[in-house]
mmCIF file of C-alpha atoms in Angstrom:
data_model
loop_
_atom_site.group_PDB
_atom_site.id
_atom_site.type_symbol
_atom_site.label_atom_id
_atom_site.label_comp_id
_atom_site.label_asym_id
_atom_site.label_seq_id
_atom_site.Cartn_x
_atom_site.Cartn_y
_atom_site.Cartn_z
ATOM 1 C CA MET D 8 45.222 9.364 29.206
ATOM 2 C CA ILE D 9 41.569 10.160 28.411
ATOM 3 C CA THR D 10 40.894 13.900 28.655
ATOM 4 C CA SER D 11 37.491 15.512 29.363
ATOM 5 C CA ARG D 12 37.401 16.639 25.717
ATOM 6 C CA THR D 13 37.922 13.018 24.587
ATOM 7 C CA LYS D 14 35.109 11.884 26.879
ATOM 8 C CA LYS D 15 32.825 14.549 25.428
ATOM 9 C CA ILE D 16 33.579 13.381 21.883
ATOM 10 C CA GLN D 17 32.954 9.767 22.898
ATOM 11 C CA GLN D 18 29.637 10.740 24.501
ATOM 12 C CA GLN D 19 28.612 12.376 21.222
ATOM 13 C CA ASP D 20 29.210 9.020 19.510
ATOM 14 C CA ILE D 21 26.870 7.134 21.869
ATOM 15 C CA PRO D 22 23.050 7.412 21.854
ATOM 16 C CA LYS D 23 21.227 8.539 25.005
ATOM 17 C CA LEU D 24 18.966 5.480 24.971
ATOM 18 C CA ARG D 25 20.621 2.136 24.358
ATOM 19 C CA PHE D 26 20.007 -1.583 24.731
ATOM 20 C CA LYS D 27 22.061 -3.590 27.217
ATOM 21 C CA ASN D 28 25.336 -5.192 26.178
ATOM 22 C CA PHE D 29 26.059 -2.591 23.489
ATOM 23 C CA ASP D 30 28.990 -0.412 24.509
ATOM 24 C CA ASP D 31 30.942 0.432 21.367
ATOM 25 C CA THR D 32 30.977 3.950 20.003
ATOM 26 C CA TRP D 33 29.163 4.609 16.726
ATOM 27 C CA ASN D 34 31.299 5.203 13.651
ATOM 28 C CA GLU D 35 30.886 8.031 11.171
ATOM 29 C CA LYS D 36 30.441 6.987 7.547
ATOM 30 C CA GLU D 37 29.460 8.741 4.353
ATOM 31 C CA LEU D 38 26.387 7.259 2.700
ATOM 32 C CA GLY D 39 28.490 6.586 -0.394
ATOM 33 C CA ASP D 40 30.472 4.088 1.694
ATOM 34 C CA LEU D 41 27.255 2.335 2.717
ATOM 35 C CA PHE D 42 25.067 2.458 -0.400
ATOM 36 C CA ILE D 43 25.506 2.012 -4.131
ATOM 37 C CA GLU D 44 23.098 3.470 -6.667
ATOM 38 C CA ARG D 45 20.973 0.962 -8.560
ATOM 39 C CA SER D 46 20.933 1.918 -12.219
ATOM 40 C CA GLU D 47 18.798 -0.899 -13.682
ATOM 41 C CA ARG D 48 16.039 0.343 -15.940
ATOM 42 C CA GLY D 49 13.103 -1.239 -17.716
ATOM 43 C CA GLY D 50 9.348 -1.590 -17.773
ATOM 44 C CA GLY D 51 6.919 -4.363 -18.486
ATOM 45 C CA GLU D 52 3.800 -5.803 -16.920
ATOM 46 C CA LYS D 53 5.761 -7.956 -14.463
ATOM 47 C CA TYR D 54 6.789 -4.840 -12.520
ATOM 48 C CA ASN D 55 4.506 -2.965 -10.128
ATOM 49 C CA LEU D 56 4.457 0.807 -10.535
ATOM 50 C CA LEU D 57 5.524 2.092 -7.119
ATOM 51 C CA SER D 58 4.904 5.393 -5.368
ATOM 52 C CA ILE D 59 6.920 6.978 -2.551
ATOM 53 C CA THR D 60 4.905 8.738 0.150
ATOM 54 C CA LEU D 61 6.017 10.933 3.036
ATOM 55 C CA ARG D 62 4.057 8.996 5.646
ATOM 56 C CA ASP D 63 3.851 5.422 4.405
ATOM 57 C CA GLY D 64 7.066 4.950 2.444
ATOM 58 C CA ILE D 65 6.851 2.826 -0.698
ATOM 59 C CA LYS D 66 3.467 1.542 -1.857
ATOM 60 C CA LYS D 67 1.909 0.299 -5.058
ATOM 61 C CA GLN D 68 0.785 3.296 -7.088
ATOM 62 C CA GLU D 69 -2.767 1.918 -7.313
ATOM 63 C CA SER D 70 -3.117 1.871 -3.517
ATOM 64 C CA SER D 71 -1.407 5.198 -2.790
ATOM 65 C CA ASN D 72 -4.422 7.487 -3.485
ATOM 66 C CA LYS D 73 -2.102 9.565 -5.677
ATOM 67 C CA THR D 74 -2.875 10.518 -9.264
ATOM 68 C CA ASP D 75 -1.030 8.328 -11.746
ATOM 69 C CA ASN D 76 0.986 10.784 -13.841
ATOM 70 C CA SER D 77 3.358 8.151 -15.188
ATOM 71 C CA SER D 78 4.225 8.077 -18.889
ATOM 72 C CA GLU D 79 2.894 5.324 -21.120
ATOM 73 C CA ASP D 80 6.433 4.318 -22.115
ATOM 74 C CA LYS D 81 8.092 3.013 -18.948
ATOM 75 C CA SER D 82 11.202 1.563 -20.582
ATOM 76 C CA ASN D 83 13.366 4.186 -18.857
ATOM 77 C CA TYR D 84 11.815 3.724 -15.404
ATOM 78 C CA LYS D 85 14.129 2.643 -12.590
ATOM 79 C CA ILE D 86 13.846 -0.890 -11.223
ATOM 80 C CA VAL D 87 13.452 -1.305 -7.450
ATOM 81 C CA ARG D 88 14.379 -4.623 -5.823
ATOM 82 C CA VAL D 89 13.128 -5.920 -2.466
ATOM 83 C CA GLY D 90 15.258 -4.340 0.261
ATOM 84 C CA ASP D 91 16.257 -1.309 -1.802
ATOM 85 C CA ILE D 92 15.737 2.204 -0.504
ATOM 86 C CA ALA D 93 14.051 4.515 -3.006
ATOM 87 C CA TYR D 94 13.579 8.207 -2.466
ATOM 88 C CA ASN D 95 11.953 11.159 -4.170
ATOM 89 C CA THR D 96 14.964 13.148 -5.380
ATOM 90 C CA MET D 97 13.067 16.451 -5.082
ATOM 91 C CA ARG D 98 11.488 15.723 -1.692
ATOM 92 C CA MET D 99 14.197 13.887 0.211
ATOM 93 C CA TRP D 100 14.633 17.087 2.244
ATOM 94 C CA GLN D 101 11.082 16.395 3.527
ATOM 95 C CA GLY D 102 11.721 12.715 4.280
ATOM 96 C CA ALA D 103 10.141 11.103 1.193
ATOM 97 C CA SER D 104 11.920 7.739 1.260
ATOM 98 C CA GLY D 105 11.278 4.131 2.168
ATOM 99 C CA VAL D 106 12.487 0.542 2.093
ATOM 100 C CA SER D 107 10.749 -1.484 -0.581
ATOM 101 C CA ASP D 108 8.969 -4.730 0.297
ATOM 102 C CA LEU D 109 8.053 -5.023 -3.381
ATOM 103 C CA GLU D 110 9.825 -5.439 -6.675
ATOM 104 C CA GLY D 111 8.739 -2.747 -9.083
ATOM 105 C CA ILE D 112 9.595 0.416 -10.970
ATOM 106 C CA VAL D 113 9.649 4.105 -10.102
ATOM 107 C CA SER D 114 9.904 7.317 -12.087
ATOM 108 C CA PRO D 115 13.337 8.179 -13.539
ATOM 109 C CA ALA D 116 13.139 11.300 -11.340
ATOM 110 C CA TYR D 117 13.565 9.092 -8.244
ATOM 111 C CA THR D 118 16.797 7.654 -6.843
ATOM 112 C CA VAL D 119 17.226 3.988 -5.908
ATOM 113 C CA VAL D 120 20.063 2.790 -3.649
ATOM 114 C CA LYS D 121 21.154 -0.623 -2.408
ATOM 115 C CA LEU D 122 22.766 -1.186 0.994
ATOM 116 C CA LYS D 123 26.192 -2.849 0.746
ATOM 117 C CA SER D 124 25.979 -4.486 4.184
ATOM 118 C CA GLY D 125 24.066 -4.015 7.417
ATOM 119 C CA CYS D 126 20.375 -3.776 8.355
ATOM 120 C CA VAL D 127 18.411 -1.785 5.777
ATOM 121 C CA ASP D 128 15.475 -1.200 8.151
ATOM 122 C CA PHE D 129 17.845 0.647 10.497
ATOM 123 C CA TYR D 130 18.446 3.171 7.714
ATOM 124 C CA LYS D 131 14.714 3.446 7.075
ATOM 125 C CA TYR D 132 14.395 4.967 10.548
ATOM 126 C CA LEU D 133 17.693 6.867 10.412
ATOM 127 C CA PHE D 134 16.469 8.629 7.263
ATOM 128 C CA LYS D 135 13.356 9.832 9.155
ATOM 129 C CA LYS D 136 15.405 11.333 11.985
ATOM 130 C CA PRO D 137 15.047 15.170 11.967
ATOM 131 C CA ARG D 138 18.821 15.690 12.006
ATOM 132 C CA THR D 139 19.299 13.393 8.992
ATOM 133 C CA ILE D 140 16.476 15.090 7.087
ATOM 134 C CA PHE D 141 18.134 18.437 7.847
ATOM 135 C CA ASP D 142 21.362 17.108 6.342
ATOM 136 C CA PHE D 143 19.466 15.974 3.237
ATOM 137 C CA TYR D 144 18.147 19.532 3.020
ATOM 138 C CA ARG D 145 21.679 20.970 3.372
ATOM 139 C CA TYR D 146 23.043 18.782 0.580
ATOM 140 C CA SER D 147 20.103 19.345 -1.792
ATOM 141 C CA GLN D 148 20.846 21.422 -4.874
ATOM 142 C CA GLY D 149 18.658 24.110 -6.450
ATOM 143 C CA LEU D 150 17.645 27.726 -5.997
ATOM 144 C CA THR D 151 14.144 27.298 -4.539
ATOM 145 C CA SER D 152 12.190 24.589 -2.720
ATOM 146 C CA ASP D 153 10.475 23.747 -6.016
ATOM 147 C CA THR D 154 13.810 22.839 -7.581
ATOM 148 C CA TRP D 155 15.771 21.427 -4.623
ATOM 149 C CA ASN D 156 16.988 17.922 -5.418
ATOM 150 C CA LEU D 157 19.291 15.355 -3.858
ATOM 151 C CA LYS D 158 20.857 13.168 -6.518
ATOM 152 C CA TYR D 159 23.052 10.224 -5.598
ATOM 153 C CA LYS D 160 26.284 12.223 -5.985
ATOM 154 C CA HIS D 161 25.316 14.552 -3.125
ATOM 155 C CA PHE D 162 23.396 11.864 -1.189
ATOM 156 C CA SER D 163 26.649 9.878 -1.067
ATOM 157 C CA GLU D 164 28.433 12.793 0.627
ATOM 158 C CA VAL D 165 26.077 12.950 3.632
ATOM 159 C CA ALA D 166 27.784 11.683 6.799
ATOM 160 C CA VAL D 167 25.921 9.583 9.375
ATOM 161 C CA LYS D 168 26.896 7.788 12.558
ATOM 162 C CA ILE D 169 26.067 4.087 12.796
ATOM 163 C CA PRO D 170 26.577 1.149 15.190
ATOM 164 C CA ASP D 171 27.528 -2.412 14.250
ATOM 165 C CA LYS D 172 25.034 -4.605 12.385
ATOM 166 C CA GLN D 173 23.784 -6.405 15.510
ATOM 167 C CA GLU D 174 22.809 -3.150 17.215
ATOM 168 C CA GLN D 175 21.268 -1.875 13.972
ATOM 169 C CA GLU D 176 19.020 -4.952 13.883
ATOM 170 C CA LYS D 177 18.055 -4.532 17.540
ATOM 171 C CA ILE D 178 17.057 -0.888 17.030
ATOM 172 C CA ALA D 179 15.142 -1.629 13.808
ATOM 173 C CA SER D 180 13.264 -4.542 15.388
ATOM 174 C CA PHE D 181 12.182 -2.421 18.349
ATOM 175 C CA LEU D 182 11.035 0.497 16.202
ATOM 176 C CA GLU D 183 9.122 -1.880 13.925
ATOM 177 C CA SER D 184 7.220 -3.092 16.997
ATOM 178 C CA VAL D 185 6.440 0.565 17.821
ATOM 179 C CA ASP D 186 5.157 1.064 14.259
ATOM 180 C CA LYS D 187 2.996 -2.037 14.585
ATOM 181 C CA PHE D 188 1.529 -0.689 17.825
ATOM 182 C CA ILE D 189 0.696 2.640 16.140
ATOM 183 C CA GLU D 190 -0.716 0.813 13.106
ATOM 184 C CA ASN D 191 -3.043 -1.195 15.366
ATOM 185 C CA LEU D 192 -4.295 2.016 16.979
ATOM 186 C CA GLN D 193 -4.916 3.534 13.546
ATOM 187 C CA THR D 194 -6.755 0.407 12.389
ATOM 188 C CA HIS D 195 -9.013 0.579 15.441
ATOM 189 C CA LYS D 196 -9.666 4.281 14.810
ATOM 190 C CA GLU D 197 -10.583 3.559 11.162
ATOM 191 C CA TYR D 198 -12.922 0.793 12.319
ATOM 192 C CA LEU D 199 -14.689 3.212 14.675
ATOM 193 C CA LEU D 200 -15.001 5.819 11.903
ATOM 194 C CA GLU D 201 -16.505 3.236 9.542
ATOM 195 C CA TYR D 202 -18.809 1.981 12.289
ATOM 196 C CA LYS D 203 -20.048 5.524 12.946
ATOM 197 C CA LYS D 204 -20.546 6.126 9.232
ATOM 198 C CA GLY D 205 -22.558 2.921 8.889
ATOM 199 C CA MET D 206 -24.693 3.674 11.938
ATOM 200 C CA MET D 207 -25.422 7.196 10.698
ATOM 201 C CA GLN D 208 -26.608 5.814 7.366
ATOM 202 C CA LYS D 209 -28.923 3.362 9.120
ATOM 203 C CA ILE D 210 -30.258 5.947 11.592
ATOM 204 C CA PHE D 211 -30.889 8.695 9.047
ATOM 205 C CA SER D 212 -32.530 6.270 6.605
ATOM 206 C CA LYS D 213 -34.777 5.040 9.473
ATOM 207 C CA GLU D 214 -33.395 1.517 9.166
ATOM 208 C CA ILE D 215 -32.669 1.829 12.876
ATOM 209 C CA CYS D 216 -35.289 3.544 15.041
ATOM 210 C CA PHE D 217 -34.891 4.779 18.603
ATOM 211 C CA ARG D 218 -37.508 4.340 21.323
ATOM 212 C CA ASP D 219 -38.394 6.439 24.346
ATOM 213 C CA GLU D 220 -38.119 5.359 27.989
ATOM 214 C CA LYS D 221 -41.428 3.494 27.709
ATOM 215 C CA GLU D 222 -40.160 1.579 24.673
ATOM 216 C CA ASN D 223 -42.495 3.489 22.366
ATOM 217 C CA LEU D 224 -41.357 4.651 18.945
ATOM 218 C CA TYR D 225 -40.867 8.370 18.581
ATOM 219 C CA PRO D 226 -43.240 10.315 16.264
ATOM 220 C CA ASP D 227 -42.606 10.309 12.517
ATOM 221 C CA TRP D 228 -39.990 12.725 11.270
ATOM 222 C CA LYS D 229 -41.571 15.932 9.948
ATOM 223 C CA LYS D 230 -40.528 17.872 6.868
ATOM 224 C CA LYS D 231 -39.276 21.336 7.785
ATOM 225 C CA LYS D 232 -37.413 24.178 6.137
ATOM 226 C CA LEU D 233 -33.983 24.895 7.567
ATOM 227 C CA SER D 234 -35.232 28.388 8.357
ATOM 228 C CA ASP D 235 -37.484 26.796 11.000
ATOM 229 C CA PHE D 236 -34.472 26.055 13.196
ATOM 230 C CA LEU D 237 -31.498 27.970 11.738
ATOM 231 C CA ILE D 238 -30.907 31.731 11.932
ATOM 232 C CA GLU D 239 -28.195 33.385 9.848
ATOM 233 C CA ARG D 240 -25.458 34.977 11.940
ATOM 234 C CA ASN D 241 -23.887 37.819 9.973
ATOM 235 C CA GLU D 242 -22.118 39.964 12.551
ATOM 236 C CA GLN D 243 -19.056 41.453 10.844
ATOM 237 C CA VAL D 244 -16.696 43.153 13.268
ATOM 238 C CA PRO D 245 -12.915 43.441 13.806
ATOM 239 C CA LYS D 246 -11.248 40.561 15.636
ATOM 240 C CA SER D 247 -10.898 40.987 19.401
ATOM 241 C CA ASP D 248 -9.603 39.201 22.483
ATOM 242 C CA GLN D 249 -13.105 37.833 23.086
ATOM 243 C CA TYR D 250 -13.479 36.757 19.446
ATOM 244 C CA PRO D 251 -9.931 35.773 18.336
ATOM 245 C CA LEU D 252 -9.171 35.181 14.665
ATOM 246 C CA MET D 253 -9.402 31.458 13.916
ATOM 247 C CA ALA D 254 -9.349 29.095 10.921
ATOM 248 C CA PHE D 255 -12.188 26.862 9.755
ATOM 249 C CA VAL D 256 -10.417 23.634 8.783
ATOM 250 C CA ALA D 257 -11.955 20.789 6.783
ATOM 251 C CA TYR D 258 -13.264 17.973 9.031
ATOM 252 C CA LYS D 259 -11.994 19.810 12.139
ATOM 253 C CA GLY D 260 -14.127 22.948 12.235
ATOM 254 C CA VAL D 261 -13.032 26.102 14.064
ATOM 255 C CA THR D 262 -9.402 25.750 15.145
ATOM 256 C CA PRO D 263 -6.504 28.065 16.078
ATOM 257 C CA LYS D 264 -4.598 29.315 13.057
ATOM 258 C CA GLY D 265 -1.464 27.229 12.557
ATOM 259 C CA GLU D 266 1.499 28.239 10.399
ATOM 260 C CA ARG D 267 -0.176 26.811 7.325
ATOM 261 C CA TYR D 268 -3.264 28.980 7.693
ATOM 262 C CA ASN D 269 -1.853 32.092 9.322
ATOM 263 C CA ARG D 270 -0.831 34.395 6.493
ATOM 264 C CA GLU D 271 -1.309 37.679 8.356
ATOM 265 C CA PHE D 272 2.430 38.359 8.218
ATOM 266 C CA LEU D 273 2.225 38.420 4.401
ATOM 267 C CA VAL D 274 -0.178 41.314 4.205
ATOM 268 C CA ASN D 275 -0.721 44.738 5.709
ATOM 269 C CA ASP D 276 -3.718 43.694 7.765
ATOM 270 C CA ASN D 277 -5.829 46.615 8.854
ATOM 271 C CA GLU D 278 -6.690 46.316 12.539
ATOM 272 C CA ASN D 279 -10.239 47.326 11.635
ATOM 273 C CA LYS D 280 -10.670 44.621 8.999
ATOM 274 C CA LYS D 281 -13.997 42.913 9.606
ATOM 275 C CA TYR D 282 -14.551 39.199 10.168
ATOM 276 C CA LYS D 283 -17.636 37.156 10.903
ATOM 277 C CA ARG D 284 -18.333 36.266 14.505
ATOM 278 C CA THR D 285 -19.239 32.725 15.440
ATOM 279 C CA GLU D 286 -20.149 31.066 18.733
ATOM 280 C CA TYR D 287 -20.201 27.535 20.102
ATOM 281 C CA GLY D 288 -22.755 25.303 18.374
ATOM 282 C CA ASP D 289 -23.029 27.413 15.195
ATOM 283 C CA PHE D 290 -23.395 25.616 11.871
ATOM 284 C CA ILE D 291 -20.858 26.792 9.245
ATOM 285 C CA TYR D 292 -20.158 26.022 5.604
ATOM 286 C CA SER D 293 -17.916 27.156 2.756
ATOM 287 C CA SER D 294 -19.699 27.323 -0.604
ATOM 288 C CA ASN D 295 -16.475 26.479 -2.435
ATOM 289 C CA ASN D 296 -15.249 23.542 -0.372
ATOM 290 C CA LEU D 297 -18.309 21.534 0.643
ATOM 291 C CA GLU D 298 -17.087 18.325 -1.003
ATOM 292 C CA THR D 299 -13.777 18.486 0.864
ATOM 293 C CA GLY D 300 -15.215 18.828 4.359
ATOM 294 C CA SER D 301 -15.594 22.575 4.936
ATOM 295 C CA ILE D 302 -18.965 22.185 6.642
ATOM 296 C CA GLY D 303 -19.881 21.486 10.244
ATOM 297 C CA LEU D 304 -20.239 22.787 13.782
ATOM 298 C CA ASN D 305 -18.225 25.299 15.749
ATOM 299 C CA CYS D 306 -17.121 23.121 18.668
ATOM 300 C CA PHE D 307 -14.547 25.685 19.851
ATOM 301 C CA GLY D 308 -16.450 28.736 21.099
ATOM 302 C CA PHE D 309 -16.249 32.493 20.486
ATOM 303 C CA ALA D 310 -14.193 33.181 17.342
ATOM 304 C CA SER D 311 -13.804 35.411 14.297
ATOM 305 C CA ILE D 312 -13.443 33.736 10.891
ATOM 306 C CA SER D 313 -13.237 34.827 7.269
ATOM 307 C CA PRO D 314 -16.387 36.498 5.894
ATOM 308 C CA VAL D 315 -16.437 33.972 3.020
ATOM 309 C CA TYR D 316 -18.106 31.471 5.364
ATOM 310 C CA SER D 317 -21.848 31.216 5.953
ATOM 311 C CA ILE D 318 -22.733 30.956 9.646
ATOM 312 C CA PHE D 319 -26.025 29.974 11.319
ATOM 313 C CA LYS D 320 -27.200 29.821 14.900
ATOM 314 C CA ILE D 321 -29.156 26.661 15.745
ATOM 315 C CA THR D 322 -32.284 27.484 17.736
ATOM 316 C CA GLU D 323 -33.343 25.690 20.910
ATOM 317 C CA SER D 324 -35.938 23.715 18.933
ATOM 318 C CA CYS D 325 -33.109 21.480 17.683
ATOM 319 C CA ASP D 326 -30.145 19.685 19.201
ATOM 320 C CA HIS D 327 -26.971 21.221 17.748
ATOM 321 C CA LYS D 328 -24.986 17.965 18.008
ATOM 322 C CA PHE D 329 -27.657 16.106 16.060
ATOM 323 C CA MET D 330 -27.635 18.811 13.393
ATOM 324 C CA GLY D 331 -23.858 18.679 13.277
ATOM 325 C CA SER D 332 -24.107 15.071 12.116
ATOM 326 C CA TYR D 333 -27.353 15.264 10.133
ATOM 327 C CA LEU D 334 -26.419 18.252 7.969
ATOM 328 C CA VAL D 335 -23.004 16.959 6.881
ATOM 329 C CA ARG D 336 -24.173 13.705 5.299
ATOM 330 C CA LYS D 337 -23.363 13.286 1.621
ATOM 331 C CA SER D 338 -26.979 13.286 0.409
ATOM 332 C CA PHE D 339 -27.610 16.652 2.096
ATOM 333 C CA ILE D 340 -24.412 18.198 0.687
ATOM 334 C CA ASN D 341 -25.502 17.055 -2.791
ATOM 335 C CA LYS D 342 -28.815 18.799 -2.206
ATOM 336 C CA MET D 343 -26.970 21.994 -1.190
ATOM 337 C CA ILE D 344 -24.800 21.917 -4.315
ATOM 338 C CA ARG D 345 -27.902 22.252 -6.514
ATOM 339 C CA TYR D 346 -28.249 25.794 -5.153
ATOM 340 C CA ARG D 347 -24.635 26.718 -5.842
ATOM 341 C CA GLN D 348 -24.176 29.657 -8.216
ATOM 342 C CA GLY D 349 -21.057 30.805 -10.048
ATOM 343 C CA VAL D 350 -19.035 29.604 -13.016
ATOM 344 C CA VAL D 351 -15.691 28.560 -11.533
ATOM 345 C CA TYR D 352 -14.230 27.460 -8.214
ATOM 346 C CA GLY D 353 -13.576 30.487 -6.036
ATOM 347 C CA GLN D 354 -16.706 32.203 -7.303
ATOM 348 C CA TRP D 355 -19.196 29.553 -6.233
ATOM 349 C CA LYS D 356 -21.793 30.753 -3.757
ATOM 350 C CA ILE D 357 -24.737 29.133 -2.017
ATOM 351 C CA HIS D 358 -26.718 32.122 -0.847
ATOM 352 C CA GLU D 359 -27.892 31.891 2.737
ATOM 353 C CA SER D 360 -31.492 32.603 1.702
ATOM 354 C CA ASP D 361 -31.438 29.640 -0.723
ATOM 355 C CA PHE D 362 -29.835 27.409 1.894
ATOM 356 C CA LEU D 363 -32.558 28.227 4.441
ATOM 357 C CA ARG D 364 -35.251 27.203 1.938
ATOM 358 C CA ILE D 365 -33.985 23.611 1.794
ATOM 359 C CA GLU D 366 -36.422 21.115 3.323
ATOM 360 C CA GLU D 367 -35.449 18.101 5.430
ATOM 361 C CA LYS D 368 -37.318 15.541 7.518
ATOM 362 C CA ILE D 369 -36.510 16.250 11.161
ATOM 363 C CA PRO D 370 -37.186 14.043 14.224
ATOM 364 C CA SER D 371 -38.570 15.312 17.517
ATOM 365 C CA ILE D 372 -36.148 17.097 19.842
ATOM 366 C CA GLU D 373 -36.233 14.089 22.194
ATOM 367 C CA GLU D 374 -35.193 11.691 19.443
ATOM 368 C CA GLN D 375 -32.559 14.146 18.216
ATOM 369 C CA GLN D 376 -30.992 14.127 21.675
ATOM 370 C CA LYS D 377 -31.111 10.323 21.808
ATOM 371 C CA ILE D 378 -29.361 10.071 18.441
ATOM 372 C CA ALA D 379 -26.842 12.765 19.372
ATOM 373 C CA ASP D 380 -25.946 10.988 22.631
ATOM 374 C CA PHE D 381 -25.418 7.717 20.760
ATOM 375 C CA LEU D 382 -23.170 9.278 18.127
ATOM 376 C CA SER D 383 -21.325 11.354 20.746
ATOM 377 C CA ALA D 384 -20.409 8.159 22.600
ATOM 378 C CA ILE D 385 -18.755 6.856 19.412
ATOM 379 C CA ASP D 386 -17.053 10.219 18.910
ATOM 380 C CA GLU D 387 -15.619 9.977 22.414
ATOM 381 C CA LEU D 388 -14.082 6.588 21.592
ATOM 382 C CA ILE D 389 -12.642 8.016 18.371
ATOM 383 C CA SER D 390 -11.187 11.003 20.267
ATOM 384 C CA ILE D 391 -9.537 8.669 22.793
ATOM 385 C CA LYS D 392 -8.036 6.632 19.957
ATOM 386 C CA ARG D 393 -6.766 9.782 18.200
ATOM 387 C CA GLU D 394 -5.131 10.955 21.420
ATOM 388 C CA GLN D 395 -3.485 7.551 21.857
ATOM 389 C CA ILE D 396 -2.135 7.756 18.296
ATOM 390 C CA THR D 397 -0.805 11.289 18.868
ATOM 391 C CA ASN D 398 0.903 10.220 22.106
ATOM 392 C CA ALA D 399 2.379 7.111 20.462
ATOM 393 C CA GLU D 400 3.726 9.153 17.543
ATOM 394 C CA GLN D 401 5.298 11.642 19.959
ATOM 395 C CA TRP D 402 6.822 8.727 21.859
ATOM 396 C CA LYS D 403 8.278 7.378 18.613
ATOM 397 C CA LYS D 404 9.621 10.831 17.743
ATOM 398 C CA GLY D 405 11.407 10.928 21.091
ATOM 399 C CA LEU D 406 12.834 7.458 20.487
ATOM 400 C CA LEU D 407 14.229 8.545 17.121
ATOM 401 C CA GLN D 408 15.982 11.428 18.870
ATOM 402 C CA GLN D 409 17.438 9.293 21.683
ATOM 403 C CA MET D 410 18.210 5.948 20.009
ATOM 404 C CA PHE D 411 20.366 7.491 17.285
ATOM 405 C CA VAL D 412 23.516 9.605 17.479
#
């Protein structure tokens, strides 16, 4: 006789979303029953140095955009074979693992495991499931997040629920097609970003010229000081409902404070502490972080931000969207940096008065608007692509929750 409690247990052993013709319950196994640790070591030029990333899994070190901190003597490095899973022992609790498509070596601080039988790509996705990552966190050893580590001994004790090999392969194949779909969206987005970058270079160097409605060229660009069309905004007041406290994030501009940026709970913040007010269309920069994208327009609206930022209102003689693109180009940032004072990072300052003395060749307001409209149309396509990527990633996240037990 099958009781209601038995049915409930059986339901817990079956995923919510399942392919047809698969009816068996999933079995619980410890990872030590499924994987063995690979202990081969050695170096040599025939092996690629591999890196494990949170987002992209295992890649060649040279293509990972990570600093190569490897030792010169790699004789003790761990060998990774095609089909192995390698993980960052100290970051497995964050999901730093991947299946290797390459033969290579990784740091001795990493762990390499080989699947005894089954579909290894199934485990690639299982190890990204939030519940599994939480279990990796629970089994990690160490007093603080800087020292937490998951060596094979404790990795082998983690219990997971798995289907038979055929269902594993079906799930992995489907999720790989989802990844390919997301990858195609990302490739298209990168193409649009590169296209915009190339067009901006051609427009601002006058390689491409716009014409008016009568097909006449616009007047020559005229050299002007920034003070001719920018006015410093230095209103320092406490935050308010009308001007909420916001962050100024690299390449994103004014945005709501997320967990990463909201540190108010760490300090005794005086309600009367003063911040700088900013409004929609303002131009903002951080003297310390120009090279990393802390420069651009306020596309949000009324906000209060840290007083370390320099804020300027763009007058009606210029199109703010044009200026938002024109004043963030690399050649202009390099020109700004010449005015930077201070000895070390954190003390650097480009005084607003020096900034306003910078001269630039500026087109007529009509041509500015024409250029801004053109670039805005590309931005709209990029925004659509970003939204599609976000939706696809959320869809995948939901699949990971429903296709696994």
